């Protein structure tokens, strides 16, 4: 347990559905916990102060992710990360002492590793970026509109910087001739 003020009010349930994650990302559990805590602290600090909170992280494979993507999004293909919010409003309260389930973030190993390789990123950094991205979706962040996307990317950059992870959008911005 850390001395972070929100530590005792946050439970992170990590489910490993694909053992290959253990070889792909050293210190997966520790890195994932740090990412969740940092993202919540920077994106919505009041959420932890509102009482006990639980976040579920599922590390799976492409086959399971494809089924989830098909069943819940009508897209019959694997995807890197899926988010399943459990609360309409992340700051809503529940019964005293019972953790509120923020939702589930599910990552597919083969897709994440392939993308990391294609983008020249480490598997650990890309995994944590996608975990942060998925968590921000649980908090209501979206990227359908340009302004939303820019705000979400800025928050991701801030969180990843605190975690010591290079800006995942820098190479894309350089290719497009933009700054940010």
Short mmCIF file of C-alpha atoms in Angstrom, two decimals:
data_model
loop_
_atom_site.label_atom_id
_atom_site.label_comp_id
_atom_site.label_asym_id
_atom_site.label_seq_id
_atom_site.Cartn_x
_atom_site.Cartn_y
_atom_site.Cartn_z
CA UNK A 1 0.00 0.00 0.00
CA UNK A 2 1.40 3.42 -0.87
CA UNK A 3 1.16 6.63 1.14
CA UNK A 4 -0.94 8.19 -1.63
CA UNK A 5 -4.09 9.69 -0.06
CA UNK A 6 -6.40 7.84 -2.45
CA UNK A 7 -4.70 4.48 -2.00
CA UNK A 8 -7.02 3.02 0.61
CA UNK A 9 -10.13 4.04 -1.31
CA UNK A 10 -9.10 2.39 -4.58
CA UNK A 11 -9.18 -1.31 -5.35
CA UNK A 12 -7.70 -2.50 -8.62
CA UNK A 13 -8.91 -5.94 -9.70
CA UNK A 14 -6.45 -7.34 -12.22
CA UNK A 15 -7.54 -10.42 -14.21
CA UNK A 16 -4.99 -12.22 -16.34
CA UNK A 17 -6.85 -14.16 -19.05
CA UNK A 18 -3.69 -14.61 -21.15
CA UNK A 19 -0.49 -15.69 -19.40
CA UNK A 20 1.53 -14.29 -22.33
CA UNK A 21 1.16 -10.84 -20.77
CA UNK A 22 3.60 -11.85 -18.02
CA UNK A 23 6.37 -12.35 -20.61
CA UNK A 24 5.34 -9.32 -22.68
CA UNK A 25 5.40 -6.66 -19.95
CA UNK A 26 7.78 -6.85 -16.98
CA UNK A 27 6.11 -5.75 -13.76
CA UNK A 28 2.67 -5.62 -15.37
CA UNK A 29 0.70 -5.46 -12.13
CA UNK A 30 2.88 -2.75 -10.57
CA UNK A 31 2.91 -0.67 -13.75
CA UNK A 32 -0.85 -1.03 -14.22
CA UNK A 33 -1.57 0.00 -10.63
CA UNK A 34 0.68 3.07 -10.93
CA UNK A 35 -1.04 4.03 -14.19
CA UNK A 36 -4.54 3.76 -12.72
CA UNK A 37 -3.65 5.71 -9.58
CA UNK A 38 -1.85 8.43 -11.52
CA UNK A 39 -4.61 8.74 -14.11
CA UNK A 40 -7.32 9.05 -11.46
CA UNK A 41 -5.28 11.54 -9.43
CA UNK A 42 -4.71 13.79 -12.45
CA UNK A 43 -7.99 13.31 -14.34
CA UNK A 44 -10.53 13.25 -11.50
CA UNK A 45 -9.03 13.60 -7.99
CA UNK A 46 -12.46 14.14 -6.39
CA UNK A 47 -13.55 10.67 -7.51
CA UNK A 48 -11.29 8.97 -4.96
CA UNK A 49 -12.40 11.34 -2.22
CA UNK A 50 -16.05 10.36 -2.80
CA UNK A 51 -15.51 6.93 -1.21
CA UNK A 52 -14.24 3.47 -2.11
CA UNK A 53 -13.75 2.83 -5.83
CA UNK A 54 -12.92 -0.30 -7.81
CA UNK A 55 -11.47 -0.57 -11.31
CA UNK A 56 -11.24 -3.87 -13.16
CA UNK A 57 -8.34 -4.50 -15.56
CA UNK A 58 -8.49 -7.51 -17.86
CA UNK A 59 -5.44 -8.62 -19.82
CA UNK A 60 -6.59 -11.02 -22.51
CA UNK A 61 -5.84 -12.22 -26.03
CA UNK A 62 -7.13 -11.28 -29.48
CA UNK A 63 -9.68 -14.10 -29.61
CA UNK A 64 -11.48 -13.04 -26.43
CA UNK A 65 -11.21 -9.35 -27.35
CA UNK A 66 -12.68 -10.08 -30.78
CA UNK A 67 -15.68 -11.72 -29.13
CA UNK A 68 -16.20 -8.75 -26.81
CA UNK A 69 -15.82 -6.27 -29.67
CA UNK A 70 -18.31 -8.26 -31.75
CA UNK A 71 -20.83 -8.73 -28.96
CA UNK A 72 -20.75 -5.20 -27.56
CA UNK A 73 -19.74 -3.01 -30.52
CA UNK A 74 -20.84 -5.06 -33.57
CA UNK A 75 -17.24 -5.06 -34.85
CA UNK A 76 -16.06 -8.59 -35.59
CA UNK A 77 -12.33 -8.02 -35.12
CA UNK A 78 -9.92 -7.70 -32.23
CA UNK A 79 -9.02 -4.25 -30.98
CA UNK A 80 -6.30 -3.01 -28.67
CA UNK A 81 -8.43 -1.76 -25.76
CA UNK A 82 -12.10 -1.82 -24.77
CA UNK A 83 -13.69 0.12 -21.94
CA UNK A 84 -16.91 -0.86 -20.22
CA UNK A 85 -18.10 1.90 -17.88
CA UNK A 86 -20.24 0.77 -14.98
CA UNK A 87 -21.47 4.17 -13.81
CA UNK A 88 -23.47 6.74 -15.73
CA UNK A 89 -21.69 9.47 -13.79
CA UNK A 90 -18.23 8.56 -12.44
CA UNK A 91 -18.78 10.70 -9.34
CA UNK A 92 -22.05 9.03 -8.34
CA UNK A 93 -22.07 7.53 -4.86
CA UNK A 94 -23.26 4.14 -3.68
CA UNK A 95 -23.89 2.44 -0.35
CA UNK A 96 -21.46 3.50 2.39
CA UNK A 97 -18.37 1.29 2.52
CA UNK A 98 -19.18 -0.59 -0.69
CA UNK A 99 -16.74 0.20 -3.52
CA UNK A 100 -18.27 1.77 -6.59
CA UNK A 101 -17.24 -0.12 -9.72
CA UNK A 102 -15.94 2.45 -12.18
CA UNK A 103 -15.81 -0.19 -14.92
CA UNK A 104 -13.59 -2.55 -16.86
CA UNK A 105 -10.63 -1.90 -19.16
CA UNK A 106 -9.76 -4.87 -21.38
CA UNK A 107 -6.52 -5.12 -23.40
CA UNK A 108 -5.66 -7.66 -26.12
CA UNK A 109 -2.05 -8.85 -26.00
CA UNK A 110 -1.39 -9.72 -29.65
CA UNK A 111 -2.85 -6.47 -30.97
CA UNK A 112 -1.08 -4.34 -28.36
CA UNK A 113 2.28 -6.02 -29.03
CA UNK A 114 1.89 -5.75 -32.81
CA UNK A 115 1.06 -2.04 -32.55
CA UNK A 116 4.00 -1.41 -30.22
CA UNK A 117 6.35 -3.10 -32.70
CA UNK A 118 4.88 -1.20 -35.69
CA UNK A 119 5.07 2.14 -33.84
CA UNK A 120 8.56 1.59 -32.42
CA UNK A 121 7.37 1.67 -28.81
CA UNK A 122 8.16 -0.68 -25.96
CA UNK A 123 5.37 -3.14 -25.15
CA UNK A 124 5.25 -1.78 -21.59
CA UNK A 125 4.88 1.85 -22.66
CA UNK A 126 2.22 1.07 -25.26
CA UNK A 127 0.31 -1.11 -22.80
CA UNK A 128 0.28 1.62 -20.16
CA UNK A 129 -0.73 4.24 -22.72
CA UNK A 130 -3.70 2.12 -23.80
CA UNK A 131 -4.62 1.38 -20.19
CA UNK A 132 -4.67 5.13 -19.45
CA UNK A 133 -6.68 5.72 -22.62
CA UNK A 134 -9.23 3.08 -21.60
CA UNK A 135 -9.44 4.45 -18.07
CA UNK A 136 -10.13 7.94 -19.38
CA UNK A 137 -13.05 6.48 -21.33
CA UNK A 138 -14.40 5.12 -18.03
CA UNK A 139 -14.23 8.69 -16.73
CA UNK A 140 -16.34 9.94 -19.63
CA UNK A 141 -13.56 11.20 -21.91
CA UNK A 142 -14.23 10.77 -25.64
CA UNK A 143 -12.42 11.46 -28.90
CA UNK A 144 -15.17 11.57 -31.51
CA UNK A 145 -14.97 15.34 -32.01
CA UNK A 146 -11.69 17.21 -32.63
CA UNK A 147 -11.89 19.28 -29.44
CA UNK A 148 -12.63 16.17 -27.36
CA UNK A 149 -9.76 14.29 -28.96
CA UNK A 150 -7.32 17.12 -28.31
CA UNK A 151 -8.39 17.39 -24.67
CA UNK A 152 -8.14 13.63 -24.15
CA UNK A 153 -4.70 13.46 -25.82
CA UNK A 154 -3.45 16.35 -23.68
CA UNK A 155 -4.58 14.55 -20.53
CA UNK A 156 -2.99 11.29 -21.70
CA UNK A 157 0.28 13.12 -22.37
CA UNK A 158 0.23 14.68 -18.90
CA UNK A 159 -0.44 11.34 -17.17
CA UNK A 160 2.17 9.48 -19.22
CA UNK A 161 4.76 12.18 -18.56
CA UNK A 162 4.28 11.69 -14.80
CA UNK A 163 4.69 7.94 -15.36
CA UNK A 164 7.95 8.54 -17.28
CA UNK A 165 6.54 7.46 -20.65
CA UNK A 166 7.38 9.39 -23.81
CA UNK A 167 4.63 11.26 -25.65
CA UNK A 168 2.93 8.59 -27.78
CA UNK A 169 1.60 11.23 -30.17
CA UNK A 170 4.93 12.95 -30.89
CA UNK A 171 5.85 10.76 -33.89
CA UNK A 172 2.38 11.19 -35.38
CA UNK A 173 2.56 14.97 -34.93
CA UNK A 174 5.99 15.06 -36.58
CA UNK A 175 4.68 13.06 -39.56
CA UNK A 176 1.74 15.44 -39.90
CA UNK A 177 3.97 18.51 -39.49
CA UNK A 178 2.16 19.70 -36.38
CA UNK A 179 3.34 20.62 -32.93
CA UNK A 180 2.03 19.35 -29.58
#
